[in-house]
PDB file of C-alpha atoms and ligand atoms in Angstrom:
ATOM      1  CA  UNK A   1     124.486  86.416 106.674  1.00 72.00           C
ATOM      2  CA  UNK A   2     121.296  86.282 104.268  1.00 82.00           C
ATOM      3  CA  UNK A   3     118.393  88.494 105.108  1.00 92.00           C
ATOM      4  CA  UNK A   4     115.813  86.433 106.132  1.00 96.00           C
ATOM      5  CA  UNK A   5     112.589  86.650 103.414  1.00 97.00           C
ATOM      6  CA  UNK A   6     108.988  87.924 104.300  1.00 98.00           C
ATOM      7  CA  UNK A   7     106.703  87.160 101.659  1.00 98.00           C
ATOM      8  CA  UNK A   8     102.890  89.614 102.024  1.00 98.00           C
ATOM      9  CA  UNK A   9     100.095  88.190  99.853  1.00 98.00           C
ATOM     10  CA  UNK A  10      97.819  91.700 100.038  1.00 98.00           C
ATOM     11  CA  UNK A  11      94.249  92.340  99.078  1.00 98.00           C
ATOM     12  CA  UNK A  12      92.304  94.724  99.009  1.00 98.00           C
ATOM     13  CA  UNK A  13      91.806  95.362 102.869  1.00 98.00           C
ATOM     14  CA  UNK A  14      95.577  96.772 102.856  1.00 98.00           C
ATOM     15  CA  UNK A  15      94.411  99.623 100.759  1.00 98.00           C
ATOM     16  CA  UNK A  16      90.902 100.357 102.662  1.00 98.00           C
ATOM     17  CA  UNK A  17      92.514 102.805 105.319  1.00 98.00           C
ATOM     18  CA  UNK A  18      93.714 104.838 101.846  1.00 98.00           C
ATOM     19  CA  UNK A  19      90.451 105.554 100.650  1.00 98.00           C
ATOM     20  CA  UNK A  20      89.934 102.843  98.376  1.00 98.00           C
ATOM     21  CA  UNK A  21      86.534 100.391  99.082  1.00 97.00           C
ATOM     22  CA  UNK A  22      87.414  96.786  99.115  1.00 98.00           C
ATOM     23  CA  UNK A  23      84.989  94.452  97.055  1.00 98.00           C
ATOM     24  CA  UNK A  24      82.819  92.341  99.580  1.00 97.00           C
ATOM     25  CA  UNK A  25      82.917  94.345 102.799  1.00 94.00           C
ATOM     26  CA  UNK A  26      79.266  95.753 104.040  1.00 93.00           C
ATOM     27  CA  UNK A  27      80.187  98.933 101.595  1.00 92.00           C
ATOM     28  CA  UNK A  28      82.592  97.032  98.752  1.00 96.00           C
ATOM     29  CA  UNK A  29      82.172  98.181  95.347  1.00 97.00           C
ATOM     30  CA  UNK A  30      80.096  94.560  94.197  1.00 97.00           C
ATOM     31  CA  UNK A  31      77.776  95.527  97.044  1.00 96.00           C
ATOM     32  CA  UNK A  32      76.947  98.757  94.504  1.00 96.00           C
ATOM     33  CA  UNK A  33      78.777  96.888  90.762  1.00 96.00           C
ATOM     34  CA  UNK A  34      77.824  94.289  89.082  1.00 97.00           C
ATOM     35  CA  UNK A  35      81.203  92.595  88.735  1.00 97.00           C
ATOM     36  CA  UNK A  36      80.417  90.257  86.045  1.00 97.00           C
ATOM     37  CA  UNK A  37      78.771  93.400  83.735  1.00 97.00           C
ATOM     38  CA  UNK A  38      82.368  95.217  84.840  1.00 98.00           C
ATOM     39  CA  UNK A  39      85.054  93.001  85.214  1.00 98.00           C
ATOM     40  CA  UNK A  40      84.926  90.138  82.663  1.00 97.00           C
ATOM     41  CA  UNK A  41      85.218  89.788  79.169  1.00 96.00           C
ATOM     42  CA  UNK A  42      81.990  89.072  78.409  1.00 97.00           C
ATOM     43  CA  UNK A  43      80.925  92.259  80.256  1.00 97.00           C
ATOM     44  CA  UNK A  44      83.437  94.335  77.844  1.00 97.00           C
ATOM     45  CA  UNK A  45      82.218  92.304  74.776  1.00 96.00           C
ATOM     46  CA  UNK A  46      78.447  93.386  75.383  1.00 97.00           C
ATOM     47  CA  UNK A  47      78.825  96.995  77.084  1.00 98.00           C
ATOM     48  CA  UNK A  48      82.581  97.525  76.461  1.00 98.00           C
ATOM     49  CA  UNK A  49      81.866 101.681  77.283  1.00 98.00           C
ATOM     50  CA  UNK A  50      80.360 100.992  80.807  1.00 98.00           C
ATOM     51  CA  UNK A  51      83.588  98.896  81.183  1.00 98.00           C
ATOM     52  CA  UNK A  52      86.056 101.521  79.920  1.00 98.00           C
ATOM     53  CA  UNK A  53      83.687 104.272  82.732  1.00 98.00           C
ATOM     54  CA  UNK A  54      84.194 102.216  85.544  1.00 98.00           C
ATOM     55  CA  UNK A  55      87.800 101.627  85.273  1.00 98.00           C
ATOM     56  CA  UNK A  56      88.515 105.092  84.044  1.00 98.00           C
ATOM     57  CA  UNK A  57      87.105 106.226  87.106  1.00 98.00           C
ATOM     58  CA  UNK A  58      89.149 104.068  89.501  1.00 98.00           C
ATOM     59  CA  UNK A  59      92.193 105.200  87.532  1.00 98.00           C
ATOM     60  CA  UNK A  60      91.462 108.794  88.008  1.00 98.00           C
ATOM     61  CA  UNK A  61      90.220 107.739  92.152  1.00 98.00           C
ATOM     62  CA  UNK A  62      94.224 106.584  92.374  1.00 98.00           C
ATOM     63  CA  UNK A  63      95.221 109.880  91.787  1.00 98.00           C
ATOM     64  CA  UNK A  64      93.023 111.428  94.824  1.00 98.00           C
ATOM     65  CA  UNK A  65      94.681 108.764  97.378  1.00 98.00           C
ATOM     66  CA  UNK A  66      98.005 108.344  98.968  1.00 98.00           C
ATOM     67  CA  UNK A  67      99.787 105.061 100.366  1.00 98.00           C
ATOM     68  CA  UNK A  68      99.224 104.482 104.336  1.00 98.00           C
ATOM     69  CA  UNK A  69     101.012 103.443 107.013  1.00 98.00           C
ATOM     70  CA  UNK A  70     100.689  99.933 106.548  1.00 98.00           C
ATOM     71  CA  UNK A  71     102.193 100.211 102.680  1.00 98.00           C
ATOM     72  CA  UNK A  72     105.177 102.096 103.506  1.00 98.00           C
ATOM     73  CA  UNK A  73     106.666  99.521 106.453  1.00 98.00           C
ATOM     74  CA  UNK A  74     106.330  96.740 104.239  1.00 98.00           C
ATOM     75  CA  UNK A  75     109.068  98.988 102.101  1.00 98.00           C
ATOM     76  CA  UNK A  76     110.842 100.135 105.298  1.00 98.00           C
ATOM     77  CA  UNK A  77     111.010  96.194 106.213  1.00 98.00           C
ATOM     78  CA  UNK A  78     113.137  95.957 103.275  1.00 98.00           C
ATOM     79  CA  UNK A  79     115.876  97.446 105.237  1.00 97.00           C
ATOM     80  CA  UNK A  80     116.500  94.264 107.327  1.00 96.00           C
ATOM     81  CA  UNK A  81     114.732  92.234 105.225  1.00 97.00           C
ATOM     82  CA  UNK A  82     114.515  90.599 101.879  1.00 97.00           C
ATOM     83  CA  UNK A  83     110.544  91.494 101.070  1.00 98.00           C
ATOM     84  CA  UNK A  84     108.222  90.005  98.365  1.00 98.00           C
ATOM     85  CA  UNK A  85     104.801  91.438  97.770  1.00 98.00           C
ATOM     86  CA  UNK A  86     102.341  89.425  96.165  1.00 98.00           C
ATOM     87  CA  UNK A  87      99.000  91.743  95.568  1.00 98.00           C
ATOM     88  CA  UNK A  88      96.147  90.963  93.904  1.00 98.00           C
ATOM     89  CA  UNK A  89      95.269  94.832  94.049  1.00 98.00           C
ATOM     90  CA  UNK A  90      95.616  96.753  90.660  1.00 98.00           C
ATOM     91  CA  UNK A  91      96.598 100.092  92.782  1.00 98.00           C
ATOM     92  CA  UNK A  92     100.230 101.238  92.706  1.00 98.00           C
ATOM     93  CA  UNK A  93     100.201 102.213  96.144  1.00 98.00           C
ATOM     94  CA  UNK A  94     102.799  99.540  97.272  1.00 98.00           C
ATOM     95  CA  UNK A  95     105.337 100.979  94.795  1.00 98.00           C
ATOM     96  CA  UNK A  96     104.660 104.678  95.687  1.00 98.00           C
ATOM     97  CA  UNK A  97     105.524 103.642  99.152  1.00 98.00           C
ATOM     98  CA  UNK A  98     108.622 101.829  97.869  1.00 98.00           C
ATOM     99  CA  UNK A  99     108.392  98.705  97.752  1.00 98.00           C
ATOM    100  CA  UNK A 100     110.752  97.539  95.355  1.00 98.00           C
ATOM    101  CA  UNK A 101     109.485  93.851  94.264  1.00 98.00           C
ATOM    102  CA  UNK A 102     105.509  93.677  93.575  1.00 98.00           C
ATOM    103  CA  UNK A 103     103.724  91.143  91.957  1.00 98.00           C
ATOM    104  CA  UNK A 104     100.204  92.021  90.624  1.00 98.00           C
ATOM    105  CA  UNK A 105      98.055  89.050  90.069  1.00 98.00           C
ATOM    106  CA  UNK A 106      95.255  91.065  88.955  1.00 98.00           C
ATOM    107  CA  UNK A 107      96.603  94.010  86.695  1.00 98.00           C
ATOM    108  CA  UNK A 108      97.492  97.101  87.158  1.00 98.00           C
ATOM    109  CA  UNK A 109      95.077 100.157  86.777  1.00 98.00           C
ATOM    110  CA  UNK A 110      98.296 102.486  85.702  1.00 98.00           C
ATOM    111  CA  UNK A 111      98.412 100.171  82.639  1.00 98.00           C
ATOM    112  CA  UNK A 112      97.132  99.625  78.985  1.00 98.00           C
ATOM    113  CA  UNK A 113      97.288  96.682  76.952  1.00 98.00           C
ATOM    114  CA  UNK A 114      95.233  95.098  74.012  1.00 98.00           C
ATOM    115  CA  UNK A 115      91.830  93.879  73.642  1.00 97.00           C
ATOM    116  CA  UNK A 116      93.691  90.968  70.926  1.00 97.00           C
ATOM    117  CA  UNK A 117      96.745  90.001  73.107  1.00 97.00           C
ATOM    118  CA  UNK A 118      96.564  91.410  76.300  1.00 97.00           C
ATOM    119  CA  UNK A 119      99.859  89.328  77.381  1.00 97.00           C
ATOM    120  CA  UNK A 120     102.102  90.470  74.827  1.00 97.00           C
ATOM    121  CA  UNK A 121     104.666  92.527  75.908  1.00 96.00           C
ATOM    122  CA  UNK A 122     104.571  94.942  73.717  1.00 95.00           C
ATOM    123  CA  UNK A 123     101.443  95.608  73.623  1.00 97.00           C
ATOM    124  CA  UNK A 124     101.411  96.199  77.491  1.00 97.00           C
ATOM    125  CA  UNK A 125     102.230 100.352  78.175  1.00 97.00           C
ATOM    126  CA  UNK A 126     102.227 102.636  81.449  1.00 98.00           C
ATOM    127  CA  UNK A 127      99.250 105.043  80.732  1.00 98.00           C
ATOM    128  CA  UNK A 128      98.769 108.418  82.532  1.00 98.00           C
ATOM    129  CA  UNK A 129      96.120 107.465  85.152  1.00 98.00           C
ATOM    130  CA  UNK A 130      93.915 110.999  84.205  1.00 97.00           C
ATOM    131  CA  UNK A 131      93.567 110.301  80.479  1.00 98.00           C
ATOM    132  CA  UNK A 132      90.351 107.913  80.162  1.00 98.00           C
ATOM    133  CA  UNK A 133      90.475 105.133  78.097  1.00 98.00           C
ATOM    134  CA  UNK A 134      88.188 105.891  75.026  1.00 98.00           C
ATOM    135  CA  UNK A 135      86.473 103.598  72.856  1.00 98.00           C
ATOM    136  CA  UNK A 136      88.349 103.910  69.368  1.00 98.00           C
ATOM    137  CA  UNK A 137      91.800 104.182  71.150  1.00 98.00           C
ATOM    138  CA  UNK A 138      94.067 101.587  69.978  1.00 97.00           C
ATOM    139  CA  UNK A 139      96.861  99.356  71.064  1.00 97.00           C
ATOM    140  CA  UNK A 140      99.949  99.052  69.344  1.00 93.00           C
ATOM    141  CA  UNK A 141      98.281  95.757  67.238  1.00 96.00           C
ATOM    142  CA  UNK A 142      95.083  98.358  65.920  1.00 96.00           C
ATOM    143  CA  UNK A 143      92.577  96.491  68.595  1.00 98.00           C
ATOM    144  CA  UNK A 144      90.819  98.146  70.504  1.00 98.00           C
ATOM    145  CA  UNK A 145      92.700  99.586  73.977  1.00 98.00           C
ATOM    146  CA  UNK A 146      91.795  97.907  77.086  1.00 98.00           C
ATOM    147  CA  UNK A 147      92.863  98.157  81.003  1.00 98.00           C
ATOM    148  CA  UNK A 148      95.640  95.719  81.896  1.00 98.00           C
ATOM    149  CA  UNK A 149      93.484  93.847  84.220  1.00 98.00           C
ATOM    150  CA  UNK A 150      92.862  90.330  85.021  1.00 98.00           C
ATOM    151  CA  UNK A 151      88.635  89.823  84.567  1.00 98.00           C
ATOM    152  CA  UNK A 152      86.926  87.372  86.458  1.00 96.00           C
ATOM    153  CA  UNK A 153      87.414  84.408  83.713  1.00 93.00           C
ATOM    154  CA  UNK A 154      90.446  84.884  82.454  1.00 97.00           C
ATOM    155  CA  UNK A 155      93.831  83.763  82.965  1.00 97.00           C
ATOM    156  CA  UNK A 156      96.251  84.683  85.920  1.00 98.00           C
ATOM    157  CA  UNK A 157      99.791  84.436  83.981  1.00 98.00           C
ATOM    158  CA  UNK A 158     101.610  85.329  87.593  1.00 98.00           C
ATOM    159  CA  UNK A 159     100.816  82.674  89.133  1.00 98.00           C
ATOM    160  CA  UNK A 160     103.646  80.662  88.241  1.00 98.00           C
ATOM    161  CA  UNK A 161     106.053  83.576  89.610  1.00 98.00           C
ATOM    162  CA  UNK A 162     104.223  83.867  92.913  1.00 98.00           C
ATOM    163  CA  UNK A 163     104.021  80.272  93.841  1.00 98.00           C
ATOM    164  CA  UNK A 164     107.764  80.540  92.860  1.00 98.00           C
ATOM    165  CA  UNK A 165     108.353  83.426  95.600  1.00 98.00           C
ATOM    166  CA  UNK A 166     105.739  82.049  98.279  1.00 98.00           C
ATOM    167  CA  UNK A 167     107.777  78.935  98.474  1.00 98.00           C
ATOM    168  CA  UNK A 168     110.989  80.713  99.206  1.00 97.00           C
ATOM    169  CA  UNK A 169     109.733  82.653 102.228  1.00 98.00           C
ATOM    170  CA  UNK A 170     110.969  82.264 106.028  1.00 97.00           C
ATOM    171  CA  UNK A 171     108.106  84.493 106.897  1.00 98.00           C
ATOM    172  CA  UNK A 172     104.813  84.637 105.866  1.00 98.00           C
ATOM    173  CA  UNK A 173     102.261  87.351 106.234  1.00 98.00           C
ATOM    174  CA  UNK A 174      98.559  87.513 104.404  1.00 98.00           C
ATOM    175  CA  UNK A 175      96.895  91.273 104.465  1.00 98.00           C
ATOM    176  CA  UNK A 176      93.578  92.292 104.052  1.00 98.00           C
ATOM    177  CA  UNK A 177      92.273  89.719 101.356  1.00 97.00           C
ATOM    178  CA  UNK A 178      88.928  87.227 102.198  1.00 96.00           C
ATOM    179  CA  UNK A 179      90.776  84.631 100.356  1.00 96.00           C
ATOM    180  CA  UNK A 180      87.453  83.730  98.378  1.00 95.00           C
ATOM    181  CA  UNK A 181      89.614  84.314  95.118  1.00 97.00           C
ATOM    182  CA  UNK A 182      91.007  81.691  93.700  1.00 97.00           C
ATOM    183  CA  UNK A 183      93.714  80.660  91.978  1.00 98.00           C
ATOM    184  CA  UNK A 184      95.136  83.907  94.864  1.00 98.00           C
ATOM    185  CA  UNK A 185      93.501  82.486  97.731  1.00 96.00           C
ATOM    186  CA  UNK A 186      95.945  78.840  96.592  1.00 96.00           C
ATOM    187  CA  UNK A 187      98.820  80.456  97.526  1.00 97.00           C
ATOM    188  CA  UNK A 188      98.823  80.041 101.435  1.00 97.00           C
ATOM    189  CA  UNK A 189      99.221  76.261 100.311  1.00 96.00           C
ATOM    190  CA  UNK A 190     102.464  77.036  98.539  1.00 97.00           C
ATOM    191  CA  UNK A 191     104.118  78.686 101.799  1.00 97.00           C
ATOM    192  CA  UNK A 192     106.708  76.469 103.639  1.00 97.00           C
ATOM    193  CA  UNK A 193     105.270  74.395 106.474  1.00 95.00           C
ATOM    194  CA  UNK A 194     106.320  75.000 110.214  1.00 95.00           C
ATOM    195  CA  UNK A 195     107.355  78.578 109.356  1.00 97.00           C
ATOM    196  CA  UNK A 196     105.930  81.787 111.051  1.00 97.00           C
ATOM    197  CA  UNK A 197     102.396  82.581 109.314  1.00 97.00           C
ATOM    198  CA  UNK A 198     100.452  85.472 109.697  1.00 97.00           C
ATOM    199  CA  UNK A 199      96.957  86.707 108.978  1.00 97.00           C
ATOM    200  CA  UNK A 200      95.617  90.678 109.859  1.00 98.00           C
ATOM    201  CA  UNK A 201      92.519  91.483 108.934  1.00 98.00           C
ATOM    202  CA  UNK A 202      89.652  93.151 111.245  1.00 97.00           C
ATOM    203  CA  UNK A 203      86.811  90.030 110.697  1.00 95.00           C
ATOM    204  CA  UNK A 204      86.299  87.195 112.412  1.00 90.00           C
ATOM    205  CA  UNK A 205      88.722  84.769 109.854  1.00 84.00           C
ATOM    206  CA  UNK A 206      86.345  81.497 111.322  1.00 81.00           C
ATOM    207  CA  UNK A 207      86.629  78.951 108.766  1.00 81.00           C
ATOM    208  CA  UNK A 208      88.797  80.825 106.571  1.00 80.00           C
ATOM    209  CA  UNK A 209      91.746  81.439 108.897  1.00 84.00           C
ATOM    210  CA  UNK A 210      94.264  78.677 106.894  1.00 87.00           C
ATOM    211  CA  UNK A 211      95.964  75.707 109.167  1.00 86.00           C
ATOM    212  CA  UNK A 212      98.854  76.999 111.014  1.00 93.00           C
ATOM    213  CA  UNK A 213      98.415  80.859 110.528  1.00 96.00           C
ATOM    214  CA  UNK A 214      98.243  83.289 114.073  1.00 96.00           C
ATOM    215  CA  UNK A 215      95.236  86.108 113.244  1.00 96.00           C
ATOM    216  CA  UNK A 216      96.005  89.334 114.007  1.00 97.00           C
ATOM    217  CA  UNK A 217      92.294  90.963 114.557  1.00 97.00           C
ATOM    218  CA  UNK A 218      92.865  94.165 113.383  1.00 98.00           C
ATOM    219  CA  UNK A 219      92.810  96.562 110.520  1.00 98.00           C
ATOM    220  CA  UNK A 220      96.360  97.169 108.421  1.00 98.00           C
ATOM    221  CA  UNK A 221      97.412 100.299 109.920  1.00 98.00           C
ATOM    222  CA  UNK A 222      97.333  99.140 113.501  1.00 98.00           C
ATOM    223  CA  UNK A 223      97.834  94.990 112.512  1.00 98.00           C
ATOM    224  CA  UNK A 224     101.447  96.090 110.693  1.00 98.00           C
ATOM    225  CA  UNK A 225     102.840  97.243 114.244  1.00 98.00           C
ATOM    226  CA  UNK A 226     101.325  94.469 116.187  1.00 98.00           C
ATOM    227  CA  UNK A 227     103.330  92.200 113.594  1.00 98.00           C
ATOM    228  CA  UNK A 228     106.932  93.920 113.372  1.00 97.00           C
ATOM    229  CA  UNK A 229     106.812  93.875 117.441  1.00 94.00           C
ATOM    230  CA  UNK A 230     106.594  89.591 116.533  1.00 91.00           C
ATOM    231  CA  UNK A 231     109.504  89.796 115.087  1.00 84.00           C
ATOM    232  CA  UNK A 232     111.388  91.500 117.387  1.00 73.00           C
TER     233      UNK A 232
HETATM  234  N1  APR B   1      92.710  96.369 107.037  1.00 52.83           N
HETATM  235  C1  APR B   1      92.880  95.031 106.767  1.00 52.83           C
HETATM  236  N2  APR B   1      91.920  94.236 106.213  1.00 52.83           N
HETATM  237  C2  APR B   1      90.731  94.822 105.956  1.00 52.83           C
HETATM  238  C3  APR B   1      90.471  96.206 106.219  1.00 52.83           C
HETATM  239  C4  APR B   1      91.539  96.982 106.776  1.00 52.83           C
HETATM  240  N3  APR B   1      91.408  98.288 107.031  1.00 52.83           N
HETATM  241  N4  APR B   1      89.191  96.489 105.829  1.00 52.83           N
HETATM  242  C5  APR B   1      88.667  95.308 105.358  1.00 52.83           C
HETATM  243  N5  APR B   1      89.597  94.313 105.450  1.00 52.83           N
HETATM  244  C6  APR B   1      89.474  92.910 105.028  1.00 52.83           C
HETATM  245  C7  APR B   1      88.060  92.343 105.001  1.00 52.83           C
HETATM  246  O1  APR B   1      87.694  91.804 106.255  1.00 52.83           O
HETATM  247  C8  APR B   1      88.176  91.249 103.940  1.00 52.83           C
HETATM  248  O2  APR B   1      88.590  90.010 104.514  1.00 52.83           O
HETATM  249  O3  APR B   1      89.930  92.844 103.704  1.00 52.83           O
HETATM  250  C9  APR B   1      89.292  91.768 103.020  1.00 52.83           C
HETATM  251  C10 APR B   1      88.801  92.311 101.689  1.00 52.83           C
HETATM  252  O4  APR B   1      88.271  91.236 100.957  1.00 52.83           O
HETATM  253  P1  APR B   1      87.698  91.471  99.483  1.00 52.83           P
HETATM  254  O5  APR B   1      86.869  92.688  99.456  1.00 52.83           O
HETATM  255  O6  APR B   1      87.084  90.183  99.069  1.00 52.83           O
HETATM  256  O7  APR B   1      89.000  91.801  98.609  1.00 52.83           O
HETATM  257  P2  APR B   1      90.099  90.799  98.022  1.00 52.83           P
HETATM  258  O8  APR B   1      90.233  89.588  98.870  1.00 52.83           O
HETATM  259  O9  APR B   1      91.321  91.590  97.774  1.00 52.83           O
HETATM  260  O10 APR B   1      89.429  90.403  96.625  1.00 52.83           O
HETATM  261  C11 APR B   1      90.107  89.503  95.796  1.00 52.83           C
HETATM  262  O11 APR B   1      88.475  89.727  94.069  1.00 52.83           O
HETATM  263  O12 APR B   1      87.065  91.221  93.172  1.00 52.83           O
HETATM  264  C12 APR B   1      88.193  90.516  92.916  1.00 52.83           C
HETATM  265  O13 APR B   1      90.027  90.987  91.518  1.00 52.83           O
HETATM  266  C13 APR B   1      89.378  91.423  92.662  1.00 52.83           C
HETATM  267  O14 APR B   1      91.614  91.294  93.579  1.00 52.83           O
HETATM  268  C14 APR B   1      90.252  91.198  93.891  1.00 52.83           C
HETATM  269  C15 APR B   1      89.862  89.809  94.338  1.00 52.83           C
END
């Protein structure tokens, strides 16, 4: 008999209990960033060494934290069940826990790519998470070497394969994101209606909580147990 299929869409809440500040809680890195002088490509174009500083540093910051409880069931869940994670987080903490079929929306910090043509393949490379970035390094087409990241303002080329997985899932589960993102936050639209939908996060979800989800009020670590004990 097919595994059934639980499809996460994870934010950055998931990762919080690791060490790693999420972006608009009371102490979220825009709180203390300006996101649009960091994370677009206008900020790179006019200050692209404060860019390069700030996400060498949360490279390096991924080296100093471990996954938590709440990464490492979804993996274990792929023992009875056919998993999909959809992140928008650029950590690899879902993989070092094992999870075995991750989609980043938003880049990946353990990655490289060019400052001409960030989406070609080739020009996309694993790079060792404590070697900074320096201006002058360059990608394999001589621009200038760049974080594979998605910046506010540019385009989210996964989308097509998420909406793709979202709609196959019996199960759906939403972790730690304030769904203010879009096109991310689209994808509870893309999840099957009438089956079982799940939200965990800590907040009050008032307003945001989608149509048809149940809100499990509590942070990842505890909010994964309540959940499997659902299923059972
Ligand atoms: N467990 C679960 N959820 C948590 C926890 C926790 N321990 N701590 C905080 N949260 C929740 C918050 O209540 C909030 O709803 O996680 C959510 C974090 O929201 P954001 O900081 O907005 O992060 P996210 O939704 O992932 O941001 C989306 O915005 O800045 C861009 O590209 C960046 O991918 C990011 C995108």
């Amino acid at each position: 008999m097919n595994k059934r299929h639980i499809v996460f869409l994870t934010g950055a809440g998931i990762s919080a209990e690791s060490g790693i500040p999420t972006f608009r809680d009371s102490n979220g890195m825009w709180g203390k960033y300006d996101a649009m002088k960091l994370a677009s490509i206008e900020g790179f174009r006019e200050n692209p060494q404060a860019v390069l500083d700030f996400y060498n540093a949360r490279r390096k910051n991924l080296l100093e934290v471990e996954p938590n409880h709440a990464h490492r069931v979804l993996a274990e869940l792929e023992n009875e069940y056919e998993v999909t994670i959809v992140t928008q987080n650029v950590d690899n903490l879902h993989e070092r826990a094992g999870s075995s079929r991750v989609i980043h929306l938003h880049g990946e910090l353990s990655k490289v790519t060019s400052s001409r043509n960030k989406l070609l393949p080739d020009n996309i490379k694993e790079y060792p998470l404590d070697v900074p970035i320096r201006l002058g390094d360059k990608a394999a087409d001589g621009s200038q070497l760049r974080p594979y990241i998605v910046w506010f303002g540019e385009y989210v080329d996964k989308m097509d394969e998420a909406e793709y997985w979202v709609k196959q899932a019996d199960i759906f589960v939403v972790i730690g994101t304030s769904l203010v993102v879009y096109p991310a936050a689209g994808l509870v639209d893309y999840a099957p209606k009438g089956i079982p939908k799940y939200l965990i996060d800590p907040n009050e979800m008032e307003g945001v909580l989608p149509l048809g989800f149940q809100h499990i009020k509590a942070k990842a670590v505890e909010g994964i147990d309540r959940l499997v004990k659902e299923f059972s």
